[in-house]
Amino acid sequence: MIVTKPALAESSSFPSAQFETVDMTELTVVSGVLLESDFATTSTVTCGSACLMRSDCQMFSYDIWRGECRVDVILKHDVTSTVPDGVVFYGRKEGNCPVTKGYSLTTAGGQTACLRVYLAHTLPAEAEEKCGQDGSHMYRVENEEKKAIMTKHVHERDYPLTFYWIDGRRQSSGSYTFVLGNGATVSAGSSLWCPGEPSSAYDPCVHFRFECPGTGLNERPCTGYRDSYVICEVDI
């Protein structure tokens, strides 16, 4: 994962509006995949340019003393480890998507979403609170494009193919229509649901289910089942 070059006496600043320095002591660990840069790098600028050439690159680090560059597809760092002197980390700016908080962009069907997954089993209220701490909300699956984004985001990062709490509450007891935080609705006849769902007229919450068969929404009680992960979304 390391491309080694001769030591360079270079400033730690990267002259580009497309990156910002990242304080790795404050970055939360994010599961992801690290890929080796395919580009020869001799400076911070060329290291950053290598990152820019990959649409999926979110961060790079450069050792200004050893001339070492690493291009990371997903932000990932063990905050308990020691960062060597001379190594500077840069996170890619993605508009309003806070990549330095572990969020990243995923595009499908012409739509793009800024997402982060928390791999901790929670209740819906806990999931909502977790997202709110980031200034985000639970992910909203309101059309086929957003469904495809969810599927792609999880598959590309090798997250577990299981359950993820998403935004949505039953409109009223006995109703098969769910209302999202932005006012959008998902009715019982929508193709967004898993086959045979919603199967109850009373479970008020909803999560995204993989392998149901296929993928889709599944209604769920809001309490009693701490079995789903969290996926948060920042509006961009």
PDB file of C-alpha atoms in Angstrom:
ATOM      1  CA  MET A   1       0.000   0.000   0.000  1.00  0.00           C
ATOM      2  CA  ILE A   2       3.026   2.294   0.193  1.00  0.00           C
ATOM      3  CA  VAL A   3       4.803   3.858  -2.743  1.00  0.00           C
ATOM      4  CA  THR A   4       8.307   4.854  -1.608  1.00  0.00           C
ATOM      5  CA  LYS A   5      10.262   7.769  -3.039  1.00  0.00           C
ATOM      6  CA  PRO A   6      13.408   9.622  -1.938  1.00  0.00           C
ATOM      7  CA  ALA A   7      13.077  11.903   1.049  1.00  0.00           C
ATOM      8  CA  LEU A   8      11.778  15.362   0.224  1.00  0.00           C
ATOM      9  CA  ALA A   9      12.057  18.617   2.096  1.00  0.00           C
ATOM     10  CA  GLU A  10       8.555  19.853   1.352  1.00  0.00           C
ATOM     11  CA  SER A  11       5.975  21.999   3.035  1.00  0.00           C
ATOM     12  CA  SER A  12       3.128  20.021   4.609  1.00  0.00           C
ATOM     13  CA  SER A  13       0.549  22.247   2.929  1.00  0.00           C
ATOM     14  CA  PHE A  14      -1.284  21.091  -0.193  1.00  0.00           C
ATOM     15  CA  PRO A  15      -2.213  24.008  -2.483  1.00  0.00           C
ATOM     16  CA  SER A  16      -5.629  22.794  -3.620  1.00  0.00           C
ATOM     17  CA  ALA A  17      -9.168  23.795  -2.758  1.00  0.00           C
ATOM     18  CA  GLN A  18     -10.161  20.158  -3.259  1.00  0.00           C
ATOM     19  CA  PHE A  19      -8.542  18.833  -0.058  1.00  0.00           C
ATOM     20  CA  GLU A  20      -8.332  19.773   3.592  1.00  0.00           C
ATOM     21  CA  THR A  21      -5.965  18.553   6.273  1.00  0.00           C
ATOM     22  CA  VAL A  22      -7.435  15.935   8.604  1.00  0.00           C
ATOM     23  CA  ASP A  23      -6.766  15.676  12.333  1.00  0.00           C
ATOM     24  CA  MET A  24      -6.471  11.901  12.583  1.00  0.00           C
ATOM     25  CA  THR A  25      -6.796  11.990  16.374  1.00  0.00           C
ATOM     26  CA  GLU A  26     -10.419  13.104  15.910  1.00  0.00           C
ATOM     27  CA  LEU A  27     -11.402  10.881  12.999  1.00  0.00           C
ATOM     28  CA  THR A  28     -13.709   8.034  13.926  1.00  0.00           C
ATOM     29  CA  VAL A  29     -12.698   4.612  12.628  1.00  0.00           C
ATOM     30  CA  VAL A  30     -14.516   3.753   9.406  1.00  0.00           C
ATOM     31  CA  SER A  31     -14.502   0.279   7.910  1.00  0.00           C
ATOM     32  CA  GLY A  32     -13.410   0.334   4.321  1.00  0.00           C
ATOM     33  CA  VAL A  33     -11.002  -0.823   1.679  1.00  0.00           C
ATOM     34  CA  LEU A  34      -7.530   0.601   1.177  1.00  0.00           C
ATOM     35  CA  LEU A  35      -6.086   0.459  -2.307  1.00  0.00           C
ATOM     36  CA  GLU A  36      -2.512   1.092  -3.372  1.00  0.00           C
ATOM     37  CA  SER A  37      -1.840   4.101  -5.555  1.00  0.00           C
ATOM     38  CA  ASP A  38      -0.937   3.184  -9.117  1.00  0.00           C
ATOM     39  CA  PHE A  39       0.879   6.467  -9.606  1.00  0.00           C
ATOM     40  CA  ALA A  40       4.484   7.443  -9.000  1.00  0.00           C
ATOM     41  CA  THR A  41       4.505  10.223  -6.420  1.00  0.00           C
ATOM     42  CA  THR A  42       7.258  12.681  -5.677  1.00  0.00           C
ATOM     43  CA  SER A  43       5.395  15.371  -3.728  1.00  0.00           C
ATOM     44  CA  THR A  44       2.204  16.170  -1.882  1.00  0.00           C
ATOM     45  CA  VAL A  45       0.831  17.718  -5.055  1.00  0.00           C
ATOM     46  CA  THR A  46       1.364  14.617  -7.188  1.00  0.00           C
ATOM     47  CA  CYS A  47       0.065  12.413  -4.394  1.00  0.00           C
ATOM     48  CA  GLY A  48      -3.112  14.501  -4.260  1.00  0.00           C
ATOM     49  CA  SER A  49      -3.358  14.426  -8.036  1.00  0.00           C
ATOM     50  CA  ALA A  50      -3.263  10.630  -7.907  1.00  0.00           C
ATOM     51  CA  CYS A  51      -6.206  10.733  -5.526  1.00  0.00           C
ATOM     52  CA  LEU A  52      -8.121  13.111  -7.787  1.00  0.00           C
ATOM     53  CA  MET A  53      -7.758  10.677 -10.685  1.00  0.00           C
ATOM     54  CA  ARG A  54      -9.878   8.162  -8.752  1.00  0.00           C
ATOM     55  CA  SER A  55     -13.499   9.183  -8.294  1.00  0.00           C
ATOM     56  CA  ASP A  56     -13.706   6.856  -5.273  1.00  0.00           C
ATOM     57  CA  CYS A  57     -10.641   8.232  -3.486  1.00  0.00           C
ATOM     58  CA  GLN A  58     -11.589   9.990  -0.250  1.00  0.00           C
ATOM     59  CA  MET A  59      -8.246  10.612   1.439  1.00  0.00           C
ATOM     60  CA  PHE A  60      -4.491  10.431   0.981  1.00  0.00           C
ATOM     61  CA  SER A  61      -1.512  10.695   3.294  1.00  0.00           C
ATOM     62  CA  TYR A  62       1.971  11.880   2.487  1.00  0.00           C
ATOM     63  CA  ASP A  63       5.203  11.495   4.433  1.00  0.00           C
ATOM     64  CA  ILE A  64       7.134  14.664   3.666  1.00  0.00           C
ATOM     65  CA  TRP A  65      10.425  13.208   4.952  1.00  0.00           C
ATOM     66  CA  ARG A  66      10.352   9.842   3.235  1.00  0.00           C
ATOM     67  CA  GLY A  67       8.404  10.770   0.121  1.00  0.00           C
ATOM     68  CA  GLU A  68       5.779   8.091   0.802  1.00  0.00           C
ATOM     69  CA  CYS A  69       2.241   8.397  -0.539  1.00  0.00           C
ATOM     70  CA  ARG A  70      -0.865   6.343   0.221  1.00  0.00           C
ATOM     71  CA  VAL A  71      -4.157   6.826  -1.574  1.00  0.00           C
ATOM     72  CA  ASP A  72      -7.173   5.594   0.395  1.00  0.00           C
ATOM     73  CA  VAL A  73     -10.521   4.785  -1.173  1.00  0.00           C
ATOM     74  CA  ILE A  74     -12.347   4.869   2.157  1.00  0.00           C
ATOM     75  CA  LEU A  75     -11.284   6.819   5.215  1.00  0.00           C
ATOM     76  CA  LYS A  76      -9.857   4.300   7.644  1.00  0.00           C
ATOM     77  CA  HIS A  77      -7.544   4.889  10.552  1.00  0.00           C
ATOM     78  CA  ASP A  78      -6.951   3.362  13.956  1.00  0.00           C
ATOM     79  CA  VAL A  79      -7.098   6.366  16.263  1.00  0.00           C
ATOM     80  CA  THR A  80      -5.181   4.449  18.925  1.00  0.00           C
ATOM     81  CA  SER A  81      -2.110   4.115  16.715  1.00  0.00           C
ATOM     82  CA  THR A  82       0.707   6.648  16.564  1.00  0.00           C
ATOM     83  CA  VAL A  83       1.025   8.772  13.450  1.00  0.00           C
ATOM     84  CA  PRO A  84       4.725   9.066  12.488  1.00  0.00           C
ATOM     85  CA  ASP A  85       6.300  12.508  12.422  1.00  0.00           C
ATOM     86  CA  GLY A  86       6.163  14.039   8.975  1.00  0.00           C
ATOM     87  CA  VAL A  87       2.994  12.239   7.846  1.00  0.00           C
ATOM     88  CA  VAL A  88       0.146  14.572   6.909  1.00  0.00           C
ATOM     89  CA  PHE A  89      -3.387  13.385   6.088  1.00  0.00           C
ATOM     90  CA  TYR A  90      -5.689  15.096   3.600  1.00  0.00           C
ATOM     91  CA  GLY A  91      -9.415  14.487   3.179  1.00  0.00           C
ATOM     92  CA  ARG A  92     -11.152  15.198  -0.080  1.00  0.00           C
ATOM     93  CA  LYS A  93     -13.724  17.964   0.001  1.00  0.00           C
ATOM     94  CA  GLU A  94     -17.060  16.842  -1.413  1.00  0.00           C
ATOM     95  CA  GLY A  95     -19.210  19.933  -1.199  1.00  0.00           C
ATOM     96  CA  ASN A  96     -21.276  19.589   1.966  1.00  0.00           C
ATOM     97  CA  CYS A  97     -20.354  15.910   2.465  1.00  0.00           C
ATOM     98  CA  PRO A  98     -18.182  15.751   5.626  1.00  0.00           C
ATOM     99  CA  VAL A  99     -15.641  13.136   4.529  1.00  0.00           C
ATOM    100  CA  THR A 100     -13.476  13.884   7.557  1.00  0.00           C
ATOM    101  CA  LYS A 101     -16.330  12.542   9.720  1.00  0.00           C
ATOM    102  CA  GLY A 102     -16.339   9.280   7.799  1.00  0.00           C
ATOM    103  CA  TYR A 103     -19.031  10.153   5.250  1.00  0.00           C
ATOM    104  CA  SER A 104     -18.586   9.411   1.555  1.00  0.00           C
ATOM    105  CA  LEU A 105     -20.465   9.897  -1.691  1.00  0.00           C
ATOM    106  CA  THR A 106     -22.174   7.087  -3.571  1.00  0.00           C
ATOM    107  CA  THR A 107     -23.851   7.552  -6.951  1.00  0.00           C
ATOM    108  CA  ALA A 108     -26.390   5.354  -8.725  1.00  0.00           C
ATOM    109  CA  GLY A 109     -29.008   6.061 -11.370  1.00  0.00           C
ATOM    110  CA  GLY A 110     -27.938   9.684 -11.709  1.00  0.00           C
ATOM    111  CA  GLN A 111     -28.426  10.464  -7.998  1.00  0.00           C
ATOM    112  CA  THR A 112     -25.731  10.942  -5.368  1.00  0.00           C
ATOM    113  CA  ALA A 113     -25.977  10.595  -1.601  1.00  0.00           C
ATOM    114  CA  CYS A 114     -23.569  11.403   1.238  1.00  0.00           C
ATOM    115  CA  LEU A 115     -23.652   8.442   3.628  1.00  0.00           C
ATOM    116  CA  ARG A 116     -22.077   6.875   6.643  1.00  0.00           C
ATOM    117  CA  VAL A 117     -22.736   3.459   8.189  1.00  0.00           C
ATOM    118  CA  TYR A 118     -22.379   2.772  11.915  1.00  0.00           C
ATOM    119  CA  LEU A 119     -21.838  -0.935  12.534  1.00  0.00           C
ATOM    120  CA  ALA A 120     -23.563  -1.072  15.911  1.00  0.00           C
ATOM    121  CA  HIS A 121     -26.902  -2.749  16.582  1.00  0.00           C
ATOM    122  CA  THR A 122     -29.383  -0.135  17.775  1.00  0.00           C
ATOM    123  CA  LEU A 123     -33.034   0.724  18.177  1.00  0.00           C
ATOM    124  CA  PRO A 124     -34.568   3.281  15.769  1.00  0.00           C
ATOM    125  CA  ALA A 125     -34.549   6.050  18.392  1.00  0.00           C
ATOM    126  CA  GLU A 126     -30.857   5.393  19.075  1.00  0.00           C
ATOM    127  CA  ALA A 127     -30.110   5.364  15.352  1.00  0.00           C
ATOM    128  CA  GLU A 128     -31.868   8.689  14.895  1.00  0.00           C
ATOM    129  CA  GLU A 129     -29.906  10.201  17.775  1.00  0.00           C
ATOM    130  CA  LYS A 130     -26.611   8.872  16.393  1.00  0.00           C
ATOM    131  CA  CYS A 131     -27.201  10.483  13.021  1.00  0.00           C
ATOM    132  CA  GLY A 132     -28.332  13.710  14.662  1.00  0.00           C
ATOM    133  CA  GLN A 133     -25.012  13.982  16.486  1.00  0.00           C
ATOM    134  CA  ASP A 134     -23.358  14.265  13.057  1.00  0.00           C
ATOM    135  CA  GLY A 135     -25.860  16.841  11.842  1.00  0.00           C
ATOM    136  CA  SER A 136     -27.382  14.195   9.575  1.00  0.00           C
ATOM    137  CA  HIS A 137     -30.545  12.095   9.493  1.00  0.00           C
ATOM    138  CA  MET A 138     -31.379   8.441   8.919  1.00  0.00           C
ATOM    139  CA  TYR A 139     -31.115   7.497   5.256  1.00  0.00           C
ATOM    140  CA  ARG A 140     -34.228   8.098   3.152  1.00  0.00           C
ATOM    141  CA  VAL A 141     -35.143   5.480   0.555  1.00  0.00           C
ATOM    142  CA  GLU A 142     -37.856   7.260  -1.413  1.00  0.00           C
ATOM    143  CA  ASN A 143     -37.188   6.057  -4.964  1.00  0.00           C
ATOM    144  CA  GLU A 144     -35.402   3.332  -6.917  1.00  0.00           C
ATOM    145  CA  GLU A 145     -32.260   5.451  -7.253  1.00  0.00           C
ATOM    146  CA  LYS A 146     -31.937   5.835  -3.483  1.00  0.00           C
ATOM    147  CA  LYS A 147     -32.522   2.090  -3.101  1.00  0.00           C
ATOM    148  CA  ALA A 148     -29.740   1.401  -5.621  1.00  0.00           C
ATOM    149  CA  ILE A 149     -27.415   3.808  -3.791  1.00  0.00           C
ATOM    150  CA  MET A 150     -28.026   1.983  -0.512  1.00  0.00           C
ATOM    151  CA  THR A 151     -27.283  -1.389  -2.090  1.00  0.00           C
ATOM    152  CA  LYS A 152     -24.165  -0.113  -3.855  1.00  0.00           C
ATOM    153  CA  HIS A 153     -22.810   1.679  -0.775  1.00  0.00           C
ATOM    154  CA  VAL A 154     -23.020  -1.442   1.388  1.00  0.00           C
ATOM    155  CA  HIS A 155     -21.690  -3.841  -1.256  1.00  0.00           C
ATOM    156  CA  GLU A 156     -18.704  -1.680  -2.240  1.00  0.00           C
ATOM    157  CA  ARG A 157     -17.559  -1.411   1.356  1.00  0.00           C
ATOM    158  CA  ASP A 158     -18.117  -5.067   2.238  1.00  0.00           C
ATOM    159  CA  TYR A 159     -20.528  -4.188   5.034  1.00  0.00           C
ATOM    160  CA  PRO A 160     -22.691  -7.030   6.390  1.00  0.00           C
ATOM    161  CA  LEU A 161     -25.686  -7.888   4.175  1.00  0.00           C
ATOM    162  CA  THR A 162     -28.203  -7.652   6.978  1.00  0.00           C
ATOM    163  CA  PHE A 163     -30.561  -4.973   8.388  1.00  0.00           C
ATOM    164  CA  TYR A 164     -30.107  -1.175   8.494  1.00  0.00           C
ATOM    165  CA  TRP A 165     -32.491   1.273  10.155  1.00  0.00           C
ATOM    166  CA  ILE A 166     -33.657   3.969   7.742  1.00  0.00           C
ATOM    167  CA  ASP A 167     -35.968   6.974   7.940  1.00  0.00           C
ATOM    168  CA  GLY A 168     -39.712   6.395   7.850  1.00  0.00           C
ATOM    169  CA  ARG A 169     -42.692   6.012  10.165  1.00  0.00           C
ATOM    170  CA  ARG A 170     -46.113   4.493   9.577  1.00  0.00           C
ATOM    171  CA  GLN A 171     -48.589   7.229   8.692  1.00  0.00           C
ATOM    172  CA  SER A 172     -51.127   5.950  11.218  1.00  0.00           C
ATOM    173  CA  SER A 173     -52.099   2.711  12.908  1.00  0.00           C
ATOM    174  CA  GLY A 174     -53.729   0.416  10.376  1.00  0.00           C
ATOM    175  CA  SER A 175     -52.229   2.289   7.425  1.00  0.00           C
ATOM    176  CA  TYR A 176     -49.751   0.728   5.008  1.00  0.00           C
ATOM    177  CA  THR A 177     -48.233   4.084   4.033  1.00  0.00           C
ATOM    178  CA  PHE A 178     -44.952   5.268   5.571  1.00  0.00           C
ATOM    179  CA  VAL A 179     -43.926   8.923   5.811  1.00  0.00           C
ATOM    180  CA  LEU A 180     -40.303  10.110   5.623  1.00  0.00           C
ATOM    181  CA  GLY A 181     -38.821  13.110   7.382  1.00  0.00           C
ATOM    182  CA  ASN A 182     -38.887  15.192   4.191  1.00  0.00           C
ATOM    183  CA  GLY A 183     -42.595  14.552   3.658  1.00  0.00           C
ATOM    184  CA  ALA A 184     -42.177  11.870   0.986  1.00  0.00           C
ATOM    185  CA  THR A 185     -44.360   8.785   1.324  1.00  0.00           C
ATOM    186  CA  VAL A 186     -43.869   5.101   0.506  1.00  0.00           C
ATOM    187  CA  SER A 187     -47.087   3.168  -0.059  1.00  0.00           C
ATOM    188  CA  ALA A 188     -47.739  -0.558   0.183  1.00  0.00           C
ATOM    189  CA  GLY A 189     -47.675  -0.983  -3.593  1.00  0.00           C
ATOM    190  CA  SER A 190     -44.189   0.486  -3.976  1.00  0.00           C
ATOM    191  CA  SER A 191     -41.440  -1.631  -5.549  1.00  0.00           C
ATOM    192  CA  LEU A 192     -39.127  -0.385  -2.786  1.00  0.00           C
ATOM    193  CA  TRP A 193     -40.459  -3.038  -0.396  1.00  0.00           C
ATOM    194  CA  CYS A 194     -39.151  -6.554   0.014  1.00  0.00           C
ATOM    195  CA  PRO A 195     -41.501  -9.137  -1.553  1.00  0.00           C
ATOM    196  CA  GLY A 196     -44.613  -9.556   0.599  1.00  0.00           C
ATOM    197  CA  GLU A 197     -43.984  -6.401   2.623  1.00  0.00           C
ATOM    198  CA  PRO A 198     -45.375  -4.536   4.405  1.00  0.00           C
ATOM    199  CA  SER A 199     -47.003  -7.569   5.994  1.00  0.00           C
ATOM    200  CA  SER A 200     -48.343  -5.848   9.109  1.00  0.00           C
ATOM    201  CA  ALA A 201     -50.579  -2.827   9.476  1.00  0.00           C
ATOM    202  CA  TYR A 202     -49.159  -1.931  12.867  1.00  0.00           C
ATOM    203  CA  ASP A 203     -45.336  -2.108  12.992  1.00  0.00           C
ATOM    204  CA  PRO A 204     -44.446   1.610  12.913  1.00  0.00           C
ATOM    205  CA  CYS A 205     -40.757   1.625  11.880  1.00  0.00           C
ATOM    206  CA  VAL A 206     -38.872   0.497   8.801  1.00  0.00           C
ATOM    207  CA  HIS A 207     -35.444  -0.879   8.026  1.00  0.00           C
ATOM    208  CA  PHE A 208     -33.584  -1.827   4.845  1.00  0.00           C
ATOM    209  CA  ARG A 209     -33.138  -5.545   4.425  1.00  0.00           C
ATOM    210  CA  PHE A 210     -30.644  -7.444   2.284  1.00  0.00           C
ATOM    211  CA  GLU A 211     -31.361 -10.905   0.872  1.00  0.00           C
ATOM    212  CA  CYS A 212     -35.101 -10.873   1.507  1.00  0.00           C
ATOM    213  CA  PRO A 213     -34.827 -12.169  -1.397  1.00  0.00           C
ATOM    214  CA  GLY A 214     -33.321  -9.236  -3.220  1.00  0.00           C
ATOM    215  CA  THR A 215     -33.122  -5.996  -1.256  1.00  0.00           C
ATOM    216  CA  GLY A 216     -35.791  -3.656  -0.003  1.00  0.00           C
ATOM    217  CA  LEU A 217     -37.756  -2.103   2.823  1.00  0.00           C
ATOM    218  CA  ASN A 218     -39.233  -4.113   5.665  1.00  0.00           C
ATOM    219  CA  GLU A 219     -41.582  -2.787   8.358  1.00  0.00           C
ATOM    220  CA  ARG A 220     -40.452  -3.417  11.915  1.00  0.00           C
ATOM    221  CA  PRO A 221     -41.465  -2.635  15.519  1.00  0.00           C
ATOM    222  CA  CYS A 222     -39.684   0.430  16.910  1.00  0.00           C
ATOM    223  CA  THR A 223     -38.839  -1.305  20.178  1.00  0.00           C
ATOM    224  CA  GLY A 224     -37.699  -4.746  21.215  1.00  0.00           C
ATOM    225  CA  TYR A 225     -35.408  -5.463  18.269  1.00  0.00           C
ATOM    226  CA  ARG A 226     -31.870  -4.148  18.584  1.00  0.00           C
ATOM    227  CA  ASP A 227     -30.736  -6.055  15.493  1.00  0.00           C
ATOM    228  CA  SER A 228     -30.139  -3.406  12.827  1.00  0.00           C
ATOM    229  CA  TYR A 229     -27.183  -1.188  11.970  1.00  0.00           C
ATOM    230  CA  VAL A 230     -27.412   2.538  11.255  1.00  0.00           C
ATOM    231  CA  ILE A 231     -27.023   4.372   7.960  1.00  0.00           C
ATOM    232  CA  CYS A 232     -26.949   8.171   8.122  1.00  0.00           C
ATOM    233  CA  GLU A 233     -27.329  10.733   5.344  1.00  0.00           C
ATOM    234  CA  VAL A 234     -26.206  14.344   5.002  1.00  0.00           C
ATOM    235  CA  ASP A 235     -28.247  16.391   2.539  1.00  0.00           C
ATOM    236  CA  ILE A 236     -26.021  17.763  -0.226  1.00  0.00           C
TER     237      ILE A 236
END
